[in-house]
Coordinates of C-alpha atoms and ligand atoms in Angstrom, one line a residue:
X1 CA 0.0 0.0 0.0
X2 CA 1.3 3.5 -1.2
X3 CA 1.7 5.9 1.5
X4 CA -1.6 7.7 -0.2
X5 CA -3.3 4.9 0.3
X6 CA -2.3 4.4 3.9
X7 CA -3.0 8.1 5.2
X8 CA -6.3 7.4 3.5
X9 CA -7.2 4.3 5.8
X10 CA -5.8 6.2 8.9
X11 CA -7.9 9.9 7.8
X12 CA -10.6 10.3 10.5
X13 CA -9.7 7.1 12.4
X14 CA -8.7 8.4 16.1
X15 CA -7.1 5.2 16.9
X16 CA -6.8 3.6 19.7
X17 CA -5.4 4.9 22.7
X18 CA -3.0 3.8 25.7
X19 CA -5.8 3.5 27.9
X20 CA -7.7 1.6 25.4
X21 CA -5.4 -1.1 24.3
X22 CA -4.7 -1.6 28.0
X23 CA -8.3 -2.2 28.6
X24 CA -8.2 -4.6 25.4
X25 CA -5.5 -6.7 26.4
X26 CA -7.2 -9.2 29.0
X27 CA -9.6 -10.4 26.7
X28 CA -7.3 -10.7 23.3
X29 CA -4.1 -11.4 25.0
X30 CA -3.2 -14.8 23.0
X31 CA -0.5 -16.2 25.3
X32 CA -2.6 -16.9 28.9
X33 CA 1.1 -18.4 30.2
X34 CA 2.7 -15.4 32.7
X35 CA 5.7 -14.1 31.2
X36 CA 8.0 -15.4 33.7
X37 CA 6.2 -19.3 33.7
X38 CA 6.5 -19.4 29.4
X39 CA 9.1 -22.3 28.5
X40 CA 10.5 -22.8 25.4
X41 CA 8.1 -25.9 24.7
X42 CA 5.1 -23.5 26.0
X43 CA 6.0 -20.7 23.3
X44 CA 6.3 -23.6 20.5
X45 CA 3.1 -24.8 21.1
X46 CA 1.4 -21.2 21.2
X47 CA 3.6 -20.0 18.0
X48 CA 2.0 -23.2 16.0
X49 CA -1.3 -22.4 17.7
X50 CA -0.9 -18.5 16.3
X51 CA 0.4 -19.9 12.9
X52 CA -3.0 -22.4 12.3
X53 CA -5.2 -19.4 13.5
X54 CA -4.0 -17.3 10.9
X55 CA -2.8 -19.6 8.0
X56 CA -1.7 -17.6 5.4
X57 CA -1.1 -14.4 7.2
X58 CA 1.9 -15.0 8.8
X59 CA 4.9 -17.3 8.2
X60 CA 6.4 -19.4 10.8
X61 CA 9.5 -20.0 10.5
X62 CA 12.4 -22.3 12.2
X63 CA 15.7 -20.2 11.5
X64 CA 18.5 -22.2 13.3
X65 CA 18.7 -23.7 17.3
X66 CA 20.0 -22.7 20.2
X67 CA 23.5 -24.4 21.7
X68 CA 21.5 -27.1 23.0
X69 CA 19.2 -27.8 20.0
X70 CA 16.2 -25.8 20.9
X71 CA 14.6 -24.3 17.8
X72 CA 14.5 -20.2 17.4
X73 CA 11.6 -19.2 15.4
X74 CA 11.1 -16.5 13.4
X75 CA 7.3 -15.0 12.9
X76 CA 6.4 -12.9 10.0
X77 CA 3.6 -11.2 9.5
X78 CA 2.4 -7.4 7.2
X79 CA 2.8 -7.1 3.6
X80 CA 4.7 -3.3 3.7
X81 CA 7.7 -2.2 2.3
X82 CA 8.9 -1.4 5.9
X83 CA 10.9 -3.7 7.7
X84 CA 10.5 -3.7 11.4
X85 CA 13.0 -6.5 13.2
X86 CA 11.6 -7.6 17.1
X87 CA 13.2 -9.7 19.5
X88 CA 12.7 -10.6 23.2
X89 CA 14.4 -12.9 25.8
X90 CA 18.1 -12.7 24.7
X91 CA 18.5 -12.9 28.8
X92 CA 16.9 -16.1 29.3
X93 CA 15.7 -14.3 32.6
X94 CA 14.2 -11.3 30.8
X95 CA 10.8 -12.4 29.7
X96 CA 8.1 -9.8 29.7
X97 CA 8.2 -9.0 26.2
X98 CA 8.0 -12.7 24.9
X99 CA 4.2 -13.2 25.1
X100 CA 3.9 -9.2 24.5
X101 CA 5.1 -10.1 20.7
X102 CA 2.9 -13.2 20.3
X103 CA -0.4 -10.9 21.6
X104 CA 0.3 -8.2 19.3
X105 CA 0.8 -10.5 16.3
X106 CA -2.5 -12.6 17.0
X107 CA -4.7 -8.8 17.4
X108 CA -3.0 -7.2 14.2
X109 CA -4.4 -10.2 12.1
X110 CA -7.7 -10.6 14.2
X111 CA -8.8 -7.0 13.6
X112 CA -9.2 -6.1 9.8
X113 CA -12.1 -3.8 10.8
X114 CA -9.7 -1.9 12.7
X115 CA -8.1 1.0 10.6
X116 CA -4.7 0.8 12.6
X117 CA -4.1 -2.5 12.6
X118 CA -4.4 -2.7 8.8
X119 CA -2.3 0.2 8.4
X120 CA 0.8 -1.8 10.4
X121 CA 0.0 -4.7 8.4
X122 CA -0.2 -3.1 5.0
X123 CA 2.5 -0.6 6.2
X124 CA 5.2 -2.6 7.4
X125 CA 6.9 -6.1 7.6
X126 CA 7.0 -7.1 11.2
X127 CA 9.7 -9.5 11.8
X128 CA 9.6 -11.0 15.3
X129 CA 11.7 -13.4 17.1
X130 CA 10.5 -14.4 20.4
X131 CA 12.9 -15.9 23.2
X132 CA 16.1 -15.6 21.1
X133 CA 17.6 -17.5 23.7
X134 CA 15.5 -20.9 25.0
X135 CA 18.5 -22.5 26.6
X136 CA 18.8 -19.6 29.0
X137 CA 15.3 -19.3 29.7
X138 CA 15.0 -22.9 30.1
X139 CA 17.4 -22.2 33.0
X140 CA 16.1 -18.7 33.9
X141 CA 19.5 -17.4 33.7
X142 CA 20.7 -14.3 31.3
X143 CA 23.1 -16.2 29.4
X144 CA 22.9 -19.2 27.2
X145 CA 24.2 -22.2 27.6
X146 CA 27.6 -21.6 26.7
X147 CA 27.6 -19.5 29.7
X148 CA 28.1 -16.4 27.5
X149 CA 26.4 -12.8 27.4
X150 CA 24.4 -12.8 24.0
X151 CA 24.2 -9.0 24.1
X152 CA 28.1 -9.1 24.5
X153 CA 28.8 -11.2 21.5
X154 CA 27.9 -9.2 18.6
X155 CA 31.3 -8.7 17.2
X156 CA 32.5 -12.4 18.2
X157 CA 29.3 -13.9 17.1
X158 CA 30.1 -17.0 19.5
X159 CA 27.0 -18.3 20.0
X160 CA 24.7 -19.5 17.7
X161 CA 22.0 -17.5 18.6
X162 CA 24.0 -14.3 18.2
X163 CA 24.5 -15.3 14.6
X164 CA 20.9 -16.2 13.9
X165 CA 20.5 -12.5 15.1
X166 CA 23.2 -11.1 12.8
X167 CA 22.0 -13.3 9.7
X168 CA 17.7 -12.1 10.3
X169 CA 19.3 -8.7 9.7
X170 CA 21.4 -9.0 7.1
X171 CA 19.0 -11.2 5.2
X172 CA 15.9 -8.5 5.8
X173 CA 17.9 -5.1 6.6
X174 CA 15.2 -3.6 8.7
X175 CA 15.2 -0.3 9.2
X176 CA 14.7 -0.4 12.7
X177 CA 14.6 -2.8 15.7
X178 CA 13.2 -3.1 19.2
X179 CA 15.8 -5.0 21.5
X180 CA 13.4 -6.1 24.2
X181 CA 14.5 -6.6 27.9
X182 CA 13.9 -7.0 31.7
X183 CA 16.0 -4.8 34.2
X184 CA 17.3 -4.7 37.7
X185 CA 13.3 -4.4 39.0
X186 CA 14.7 -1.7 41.5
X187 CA 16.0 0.3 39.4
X188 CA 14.3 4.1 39.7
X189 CA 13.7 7.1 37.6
X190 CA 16.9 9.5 38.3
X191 CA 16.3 10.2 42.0
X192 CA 12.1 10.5 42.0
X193 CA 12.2 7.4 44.0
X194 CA 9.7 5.9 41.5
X195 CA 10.4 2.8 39.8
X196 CA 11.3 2.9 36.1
X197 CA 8.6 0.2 35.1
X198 CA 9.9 0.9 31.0
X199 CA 13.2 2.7 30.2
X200 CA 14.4 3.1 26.6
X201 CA 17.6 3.8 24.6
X202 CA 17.8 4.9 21.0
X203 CA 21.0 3.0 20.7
X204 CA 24.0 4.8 19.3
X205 CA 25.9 3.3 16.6
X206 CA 29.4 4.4 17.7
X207 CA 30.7 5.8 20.7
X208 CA 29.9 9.7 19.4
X209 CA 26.5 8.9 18.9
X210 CA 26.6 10.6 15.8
X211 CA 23.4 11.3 14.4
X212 CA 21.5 10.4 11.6
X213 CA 17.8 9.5 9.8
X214 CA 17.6 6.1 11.4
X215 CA 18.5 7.2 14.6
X216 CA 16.5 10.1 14.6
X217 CA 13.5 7.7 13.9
X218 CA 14.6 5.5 17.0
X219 CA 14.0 8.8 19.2
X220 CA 10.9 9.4 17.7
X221 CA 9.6 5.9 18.4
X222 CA 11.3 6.3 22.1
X223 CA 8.8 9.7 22.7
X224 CA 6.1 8.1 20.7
X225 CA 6.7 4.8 23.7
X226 CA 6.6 8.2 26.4
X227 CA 3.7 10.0 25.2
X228 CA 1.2 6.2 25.1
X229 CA 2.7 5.0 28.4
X230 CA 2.4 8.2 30.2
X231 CA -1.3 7.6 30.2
X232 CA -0.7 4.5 32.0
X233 CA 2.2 5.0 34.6
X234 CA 2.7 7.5 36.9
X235 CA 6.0 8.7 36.4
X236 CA 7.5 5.7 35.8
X237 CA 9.1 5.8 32.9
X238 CA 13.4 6.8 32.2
X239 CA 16.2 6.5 30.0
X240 CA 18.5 3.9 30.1
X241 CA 21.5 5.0 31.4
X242 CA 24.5 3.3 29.0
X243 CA 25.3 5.1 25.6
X244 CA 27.1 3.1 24.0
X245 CA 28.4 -0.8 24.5
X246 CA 30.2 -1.6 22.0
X247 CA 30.2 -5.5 22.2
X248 CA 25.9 -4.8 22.6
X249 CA 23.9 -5.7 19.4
X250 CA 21.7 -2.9 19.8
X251 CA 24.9 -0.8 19.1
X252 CA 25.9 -2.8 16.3
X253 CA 22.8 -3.6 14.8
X254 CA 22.3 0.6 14.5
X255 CA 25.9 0.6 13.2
X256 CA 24.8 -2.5 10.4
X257 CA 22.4 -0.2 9.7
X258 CA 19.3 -0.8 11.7
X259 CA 19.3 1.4 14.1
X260 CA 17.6 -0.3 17.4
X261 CA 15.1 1.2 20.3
X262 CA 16.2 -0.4 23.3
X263 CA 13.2 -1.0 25.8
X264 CA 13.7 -2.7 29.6
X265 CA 10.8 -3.6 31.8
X266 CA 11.4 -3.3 35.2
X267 CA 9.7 -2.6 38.4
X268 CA 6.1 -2.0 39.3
X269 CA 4.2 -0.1 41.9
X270 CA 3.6 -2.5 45.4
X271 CA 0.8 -4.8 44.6
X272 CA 0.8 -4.8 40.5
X273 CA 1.2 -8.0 38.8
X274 CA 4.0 -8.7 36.8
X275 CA 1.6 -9.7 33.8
X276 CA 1.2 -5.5 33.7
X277 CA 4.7 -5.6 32.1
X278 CA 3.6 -7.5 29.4
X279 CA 0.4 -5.7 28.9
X280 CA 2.8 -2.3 28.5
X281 CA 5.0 -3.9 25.8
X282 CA 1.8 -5.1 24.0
X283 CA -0.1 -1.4 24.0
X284 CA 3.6 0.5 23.5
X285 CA 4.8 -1.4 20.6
X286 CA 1.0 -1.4 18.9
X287 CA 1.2 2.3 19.7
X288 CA 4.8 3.1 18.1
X289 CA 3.9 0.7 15.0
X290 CA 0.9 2.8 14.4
X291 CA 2.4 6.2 14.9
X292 CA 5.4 4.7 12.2
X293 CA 3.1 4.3 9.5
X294 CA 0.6 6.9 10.0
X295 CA 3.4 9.7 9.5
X296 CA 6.9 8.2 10.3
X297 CA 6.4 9.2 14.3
X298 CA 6.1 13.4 12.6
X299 CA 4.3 14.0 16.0
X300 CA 6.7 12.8 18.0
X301 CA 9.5 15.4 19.8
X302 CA 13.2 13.8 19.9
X303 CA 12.9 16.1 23.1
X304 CA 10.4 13.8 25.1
X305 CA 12.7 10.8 25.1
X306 CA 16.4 12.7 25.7
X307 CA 14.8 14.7 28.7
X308 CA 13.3 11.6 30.9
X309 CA 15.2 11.5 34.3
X310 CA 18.5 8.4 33.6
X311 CA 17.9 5.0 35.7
X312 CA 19.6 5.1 39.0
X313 CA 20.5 1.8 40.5
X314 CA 20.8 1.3 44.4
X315 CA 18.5 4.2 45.3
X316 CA 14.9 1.5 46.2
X317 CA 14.7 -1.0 49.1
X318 CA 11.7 -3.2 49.3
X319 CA 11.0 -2.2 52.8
X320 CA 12.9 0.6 55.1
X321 CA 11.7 1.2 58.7
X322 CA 12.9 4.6 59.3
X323 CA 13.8 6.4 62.7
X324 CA 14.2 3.3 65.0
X325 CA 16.6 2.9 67.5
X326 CA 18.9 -0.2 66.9
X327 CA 20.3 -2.3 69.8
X328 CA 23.2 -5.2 69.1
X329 CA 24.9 -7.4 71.7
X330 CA 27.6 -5.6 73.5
X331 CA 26.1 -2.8 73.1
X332 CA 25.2 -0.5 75.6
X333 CA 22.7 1.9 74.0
X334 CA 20.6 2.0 70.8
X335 CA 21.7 4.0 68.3
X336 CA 19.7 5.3 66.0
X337 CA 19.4 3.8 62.3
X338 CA 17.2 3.4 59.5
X339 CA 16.7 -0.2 58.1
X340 CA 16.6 -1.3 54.8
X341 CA 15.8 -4.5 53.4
X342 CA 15.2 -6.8 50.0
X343 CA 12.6 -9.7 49.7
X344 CA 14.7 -11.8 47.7
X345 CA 11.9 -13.2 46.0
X346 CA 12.2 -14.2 42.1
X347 CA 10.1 -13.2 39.5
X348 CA 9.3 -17.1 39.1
X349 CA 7.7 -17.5 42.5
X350 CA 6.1 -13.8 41.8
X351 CA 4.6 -15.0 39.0
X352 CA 3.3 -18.1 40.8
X353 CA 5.5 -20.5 38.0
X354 CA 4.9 -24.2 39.0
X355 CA 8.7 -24.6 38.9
X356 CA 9.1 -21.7 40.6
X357 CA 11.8 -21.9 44.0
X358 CA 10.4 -21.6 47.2
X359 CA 9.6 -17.6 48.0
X360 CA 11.9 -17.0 50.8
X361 CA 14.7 -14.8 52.1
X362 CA 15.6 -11.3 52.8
X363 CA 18.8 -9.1 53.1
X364 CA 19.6 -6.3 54.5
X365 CA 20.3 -3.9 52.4
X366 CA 21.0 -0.7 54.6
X367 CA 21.6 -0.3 58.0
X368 CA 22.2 3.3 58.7
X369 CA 21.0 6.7 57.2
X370 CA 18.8 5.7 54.3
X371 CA 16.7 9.3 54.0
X372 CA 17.9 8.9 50.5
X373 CA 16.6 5.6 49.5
X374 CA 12.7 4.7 48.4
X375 CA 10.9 2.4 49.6
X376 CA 8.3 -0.2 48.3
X377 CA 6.9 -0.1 51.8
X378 CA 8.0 2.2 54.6
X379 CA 7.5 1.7 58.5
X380 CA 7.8 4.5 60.7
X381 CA 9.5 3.3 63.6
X382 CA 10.2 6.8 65.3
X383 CA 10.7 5.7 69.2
X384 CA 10.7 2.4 68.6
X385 CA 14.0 0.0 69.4
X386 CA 14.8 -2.6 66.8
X387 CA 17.1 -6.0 68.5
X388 CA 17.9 -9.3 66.5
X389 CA 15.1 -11.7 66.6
X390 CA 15.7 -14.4 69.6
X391 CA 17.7 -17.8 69.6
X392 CA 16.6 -20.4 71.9
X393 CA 18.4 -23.4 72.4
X394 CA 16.5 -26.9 72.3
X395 CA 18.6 -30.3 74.0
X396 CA 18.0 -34.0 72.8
X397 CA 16.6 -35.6 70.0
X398 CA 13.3 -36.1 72.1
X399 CA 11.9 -32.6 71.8
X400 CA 10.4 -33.8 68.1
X401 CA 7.6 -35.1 69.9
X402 CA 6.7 -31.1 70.7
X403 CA 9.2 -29.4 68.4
X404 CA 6.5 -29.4 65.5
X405 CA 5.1 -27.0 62.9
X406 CA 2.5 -25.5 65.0
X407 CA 5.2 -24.8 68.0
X408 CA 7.6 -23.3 65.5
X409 CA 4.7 -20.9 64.9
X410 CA 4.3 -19.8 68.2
X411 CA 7.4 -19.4 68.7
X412 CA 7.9 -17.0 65.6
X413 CA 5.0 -14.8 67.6
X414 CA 7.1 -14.7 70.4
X415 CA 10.2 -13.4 68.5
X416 CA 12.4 -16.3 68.3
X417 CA 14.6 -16.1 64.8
X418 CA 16.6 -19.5 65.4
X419 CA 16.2 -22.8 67.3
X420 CA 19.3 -24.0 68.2
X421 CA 18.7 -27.8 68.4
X422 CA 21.1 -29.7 69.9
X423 CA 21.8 -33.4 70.1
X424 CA 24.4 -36.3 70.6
X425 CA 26.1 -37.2 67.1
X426 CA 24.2 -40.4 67.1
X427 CA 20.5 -38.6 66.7
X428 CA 22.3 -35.8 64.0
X429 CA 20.8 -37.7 61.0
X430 CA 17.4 -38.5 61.9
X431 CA 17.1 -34.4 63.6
X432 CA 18.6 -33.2 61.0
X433 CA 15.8 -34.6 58.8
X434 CA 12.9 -33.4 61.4
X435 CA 14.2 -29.9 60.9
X436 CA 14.4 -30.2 57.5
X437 CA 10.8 -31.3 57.3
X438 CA 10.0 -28.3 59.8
X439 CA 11.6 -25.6 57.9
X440 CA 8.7 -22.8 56.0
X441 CA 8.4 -19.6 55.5
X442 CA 7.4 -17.5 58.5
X443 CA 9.0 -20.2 61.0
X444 CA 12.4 -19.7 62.7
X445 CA 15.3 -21.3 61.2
X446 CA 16.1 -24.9 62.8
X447 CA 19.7 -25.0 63.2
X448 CA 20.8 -28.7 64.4
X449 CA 24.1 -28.4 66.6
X450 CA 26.2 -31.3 69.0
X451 CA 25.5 -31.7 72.2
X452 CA 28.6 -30.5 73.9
X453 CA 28.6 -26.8 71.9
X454 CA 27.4 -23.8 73.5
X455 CA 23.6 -23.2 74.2
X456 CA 22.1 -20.0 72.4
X457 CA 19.4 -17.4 74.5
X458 CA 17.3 -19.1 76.6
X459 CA 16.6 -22.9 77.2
X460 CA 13.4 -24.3 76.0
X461 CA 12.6 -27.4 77.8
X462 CA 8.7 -27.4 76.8
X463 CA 6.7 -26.0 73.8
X464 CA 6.0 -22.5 74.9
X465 CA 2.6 -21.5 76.7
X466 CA 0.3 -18.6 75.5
X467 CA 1.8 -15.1 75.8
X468 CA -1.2 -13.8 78.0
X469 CA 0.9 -10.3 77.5
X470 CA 2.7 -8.7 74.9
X471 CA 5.2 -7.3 77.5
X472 CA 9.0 -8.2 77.5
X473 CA 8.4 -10.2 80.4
X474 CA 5.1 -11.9 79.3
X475 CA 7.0 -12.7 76.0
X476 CA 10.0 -14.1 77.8
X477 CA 7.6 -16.3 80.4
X478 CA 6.1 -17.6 77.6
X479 CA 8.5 -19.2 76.3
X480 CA 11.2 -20.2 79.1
X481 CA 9.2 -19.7 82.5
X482 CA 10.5 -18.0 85.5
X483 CA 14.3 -18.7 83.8
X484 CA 15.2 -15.2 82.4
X485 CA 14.6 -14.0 86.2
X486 CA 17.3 -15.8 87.4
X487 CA 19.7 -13.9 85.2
X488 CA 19.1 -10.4 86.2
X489 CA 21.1 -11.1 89.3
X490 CA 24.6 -11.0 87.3
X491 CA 23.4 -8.8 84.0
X492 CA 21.4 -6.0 83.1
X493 CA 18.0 -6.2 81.7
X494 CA 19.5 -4.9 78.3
X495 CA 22.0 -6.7 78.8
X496 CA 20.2 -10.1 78.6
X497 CA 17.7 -9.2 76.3
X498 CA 20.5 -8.6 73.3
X499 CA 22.6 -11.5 74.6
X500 CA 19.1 -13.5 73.5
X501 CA 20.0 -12.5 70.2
X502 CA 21.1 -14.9 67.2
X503 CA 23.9 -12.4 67.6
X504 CA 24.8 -11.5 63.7
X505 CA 25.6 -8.0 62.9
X506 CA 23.0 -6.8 61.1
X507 CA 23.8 -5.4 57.4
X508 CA 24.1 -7.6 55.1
X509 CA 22.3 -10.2 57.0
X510 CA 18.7 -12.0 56.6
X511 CA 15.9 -9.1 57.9
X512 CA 15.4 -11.0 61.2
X513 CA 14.6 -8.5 64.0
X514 CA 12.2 -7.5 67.2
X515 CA 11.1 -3.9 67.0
X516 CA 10.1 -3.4 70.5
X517 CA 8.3 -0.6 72.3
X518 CA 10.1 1.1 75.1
X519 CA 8.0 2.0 78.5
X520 CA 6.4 5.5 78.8
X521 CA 9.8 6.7 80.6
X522 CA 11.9 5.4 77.4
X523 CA 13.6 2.6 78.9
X524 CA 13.0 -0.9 78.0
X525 CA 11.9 -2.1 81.6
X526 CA 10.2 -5.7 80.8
X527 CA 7.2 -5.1 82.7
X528 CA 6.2 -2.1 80.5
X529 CA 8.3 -2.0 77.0
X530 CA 5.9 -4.5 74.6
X531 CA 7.3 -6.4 71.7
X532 CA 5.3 -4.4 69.0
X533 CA 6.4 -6.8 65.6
X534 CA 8.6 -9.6 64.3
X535 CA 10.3 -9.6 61.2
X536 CA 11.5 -13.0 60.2
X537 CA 13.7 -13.0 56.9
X538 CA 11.9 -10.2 55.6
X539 CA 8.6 -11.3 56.7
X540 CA 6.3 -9.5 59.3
X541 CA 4.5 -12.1 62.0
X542 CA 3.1 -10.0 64.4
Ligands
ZN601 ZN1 18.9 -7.9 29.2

C-alpha cells in the first residue's frame, strides 16, 4: 500500500489509545502463560497455535537452534515495504516482552475492521523473534548455555544465537529494531524514588552517537513509547542510562544499519502484577507501529525521550523502617538507624510458575541513614527499638515429639529467629531430617548443633505457653518460665535481652529483627516496653 493509500485508511480514524489497548489486552491477550512461567516448549506450542489461526497471514519460521538444539523461530507477518525486526528474551531471565510479541501479532491479524491494525500490516513487515535465547530461559539465567552474554557477543558472534540475530538482519535489513528486555526491577527514575517500570535507549551506533535518519527515527519511536505509556504510569518511565556498548547488538545492529530502540521492563508499583509488564510492551509497541506508518512518528519530539530522568541503580529497598533505635549485643545503648531490606523473591515464585523456587529470604540492604533511598513499603518506627530476633536453644533428639510445625509458629509470635537444636552425634541424621521437614516460610530457622557446643538465649525445655501479655516479660515467660529472672542477678535487663540475640551484625544479614516498644519513661523495663512486631527474613509475624 502506497503511502496515499495508507493516510487514506488512517484519515478520521482516532485510533486507539494507551488506555484503550490496556483495557483490550485481558480479553485478546493470546499467550494466557505469565511471562516469567512461558518455556520454550510453552512458546512452541502457542507460535504453531498463532500460525494455524491465521494460516496464510503470517509465516512461521524455524531459522537455526540454540546451543542445545532448541529451535528459534522467526514469525512474519504485514505485507509493507517497511521492515520492522523484534526480539525478546536474549537474557533467558528477561521475559516480559515474549508473550507481549505473540499478543500483538495474534490482534494485528484478528482485527481487519480496525483501521490501525491494517495500516501496520499493510505498512510494514514485522519481523519478530521471540525468546532468542530458550536455553537460558529454560534455566532462567541471562546467558545461554555456553555461559556467555548474548548482548556481549555481537562482534564475536560465538554463539549460535548471536549469529541467527546477525543473519535475520542482514538477510531483511530492517530499518529499525526493538531490542526487548527486563532490568534490575529496583531500578528508579533519576532520583524520584519511583520505579522505572519501562526505560528506553535509542542505541548509538558508535561511541559519538553521531546522528543520523535512522537514529532520529529511534527517538521518535522512544517519545512516541513516552507519550502512550504516560497515560498509564505515573511517572515511571526513564532513560537507560549506558550510551554506547560496543560489544551490545543494539549498538551494532544501529551501526549495520538498523538502528535499534532499546526497551527494559522493570519494576512495578507495590501490589501490581508482573503480567502488567507484558500488557505495556503489548499497547507501546502497537502504539509506536501505528504512529510509524501513520506519518513516520512526525508527531513525536526527539525532546520527550532525551529529557526523561537516567535510571539510578541502588536508590529502592523493598522495605525501610525509618527512625528506630537499633540495639546489638555488646552494646550499651541504641543507636539510632534506618533499616533497609530486600525480599529476595524471584520473578518465578512472583509469577506463581509451578517450577518456581520456594519464595523465601531477605537481606539487608542498609543499615544506617537511608533518607535517601525509596521504599516499596516504609515503616515508621520513630521511638521504637529494633534487636535481633531471639535464639533459643532446644537439647536431645526427644523434643520432636513437641518441636512441631504449629510450636515453631508460636514461637515465631514470640520473636524467636533460630532454634538452636542440639543433640548427641548419634541422633544428628534423623534431627537433621525433622528440621528439615519443619523448615517454612514465616517459621524460625532450625539450626541442628552437638551436644557439647554452646547453648544460644534461653533454654526451651517445653513448647511454649500462650503469651497472655505482649510485654518483654510476658513474651519471655512464655516461652522459658520463670528462667530469664534468674539472670538479672549477674546482668542487666538490656544486657540479657541482646545476649538473647542470634547475635549476627545486622547489614548484610537476613531481615530478622524484634522492633520493641520502650515503657512511657523510654527505657525498656520488661514489665512495661511490649514487643510491638517480628520480622522473620523479611517477613512481618506480628
Ligand atoms: Zn537484558
Amino acid at each position: 500500500m502506497t503511502p496515499v493509500l495508507l493516510a487514506a485508511l488512517l484519515a478520521g480514524s482516532q485510533g486507539l489509545s494507551a488506555p484503550e489497548l490496556w483495557e483490550l489486552w485481558p480479553q485478546t491477550r493470546f499467550v494466557s502463560a505469565a511471562a516469567p512461567c512461558l518455556r520454550h516448549q510453552g512458546l512452541v506450542e502457542r507460535l504453531k497455535a498463532l500460525e494455524t489461526k491465521h494460516q496464510g497471514d503470517l509465516t512461521l519460521e524455524e531459522i537455526g537452534r540454540s546451543f542445545e538444539g532448541r529451535s528459534i523461530h522467526l514469525l512474519r507477518l504485514g505485507s509493507g515495504p517497511r521492515k520492522i525486526l523484534l526480539w525478546s528474551q536474549m537474557h533467558g531471565d528477561e521475559p516480559s516482552a515474549t508473550p507481549a510479541l505473540l499478543d500483538l501479532a495474534d490482534f494485528l491479524l484478528s482485527r481487519p475492521e480496525q483501521p490501525e491494525a491494517r495500516a501496520i500490516l499493510a505498512g510494514t513487515t514485522l519481523l519478530m523473534i521471540p525468546m532468542l535465547n530458550p536455553d537460558g530461559v529454560e534455566r532462567y539465567q541471562r546467558r545461554n548455555a555456553q555461559g556467555i552474554d548474548i548482548n556481549r557477543d555481537a562482534l564475536s558472534l560465538a554463539t549460535p544465537e548471536g549469529r541467527l540475530l546477525k543473519l535475520i538482519r542482514d538477510r531483511f535489513q530492517p530499518e529499525l529494531g526493538f531490542n526487548l528486555h527486563d532490568q534490575n526491577r529496583r531500578t528508579t527514575v533519576g532520583d524520584t524514588g519511583v520505579l522505572a517500570t519501562i526505560s528506553l535507549l535509542a542505541v548509538a551506533g558508535d561511541a559519538q552517537g553521531t546522528p543520523s535518519t535512522g537514529r532520529a527515527r529511534a527517538k521518535r519511536a522512544c517519545a512516541a513509547v513516552v507519550s502512550s505509556l504516560r497515560l498509564l504510569l505515573a511517572g515511571g518511565i526513564s532513560r537507560y542510562d549506558e550510551d554506547w556498548s560496543p560489544r551490545a547488538f543494539g549498538d551494532n545492529l544501529t551501526a549495520w544499519g538498523t538502528p535499534v530502540v532499546l526497551m527494559e521492563s522493570g519494576g512495578l508499583a507495590a501490589g501490581r502484577p508482573l503480567a502488567d509488564l507484558t500488557r505495556l510492551n503489548f499497547v507501546a509497541l502497537f502504539s509506536v507501529l501505528a504512529d510509524l506508518v501513520r506519518d513516520d512518528l512526525a508527531g513525536h519530539d526527539p525532546a520527550l525521550y532525551e529529557n526523561l530522568p537516567r535510571n539510578q541503580e541502588g536508590a529502592f529497598s523493598d522495605v525501610i523502617l525509618r527512625g528506630g533505635q537499633i540495639l546489638l549485643p555488646g552494646g550499651r545503648d541504641p543507636f539510632r538507624a534506618d533499616l533497609a531490606f530486600n525480599a529476595l523473591e524471584s520473578d518465578l515464585s512472583r509469577a506463581g510458575c509451578p517450577s518456581a523456587p520456594p519464595a523465601v529470604g531477605s537481606r539487608i540492604t542498609e543499615l544506617g541513614d537511608a533518607r535517601f533511598l525509596a521504599a516499596g513499603r516504609g515503616v515508621e518506627a520513630q521511638g521504637a527499638v529494633l534487636v535481633p530476633a531471639f535464639a533459643v536453644s532446644v537439647r536431645g533428639g526427644r523434643a520432636r515429639e513437641w518441636l512441631t510445625a504449629a510450636t515453631l509458629e508460636t514461637l515465631a509470635r514470640l520473636g524467636v529467629g533460630v532454634v538452636r537444636w542440639q543433640v548427641e552425634a548419634a541422633e544428628r541424621g534423623a534431627t537433621a531430617e525433622a528440621a528439615q521437614r519443619l523448615s517454612g516460610p514465616a517459621r524460625p530457622r532450625v539450626v541442628v548443633a552437638g551436644s557439647d557446643e554452646p547453648e544460644a538465649g534461653l533454654r526451651l525445655g517445653a513448647p511454649p505457653a500462650a503469651s497472655r501479655s505482649s510485654t518483654l516479660a510476658g513474651v519471655l515467660e512464655a516461652l522459658a518460665g520463670r528462667a530469664w529472672r534468674d539472670r538479672l542477678a549477674s546482668q542487666s535487663f538490656t544486657e540479657l535481652l541482646t545476649g538473647l540475640g542470634a547475635g549476627s551484625p545486622m547489614a548484610g544479614e537476613p531481615a530478622s529483627f524484634l522492633v520493641l516498644r520502650p515503657a512511657p519513661d523510654g527505657s525498656l523495663d520488661p514489665e512495661q516496653a511490649h514487643l510491638e512486631a517480628v520480622w522473620l527474613d523479611g517477613r512481618e509475624i506480628r
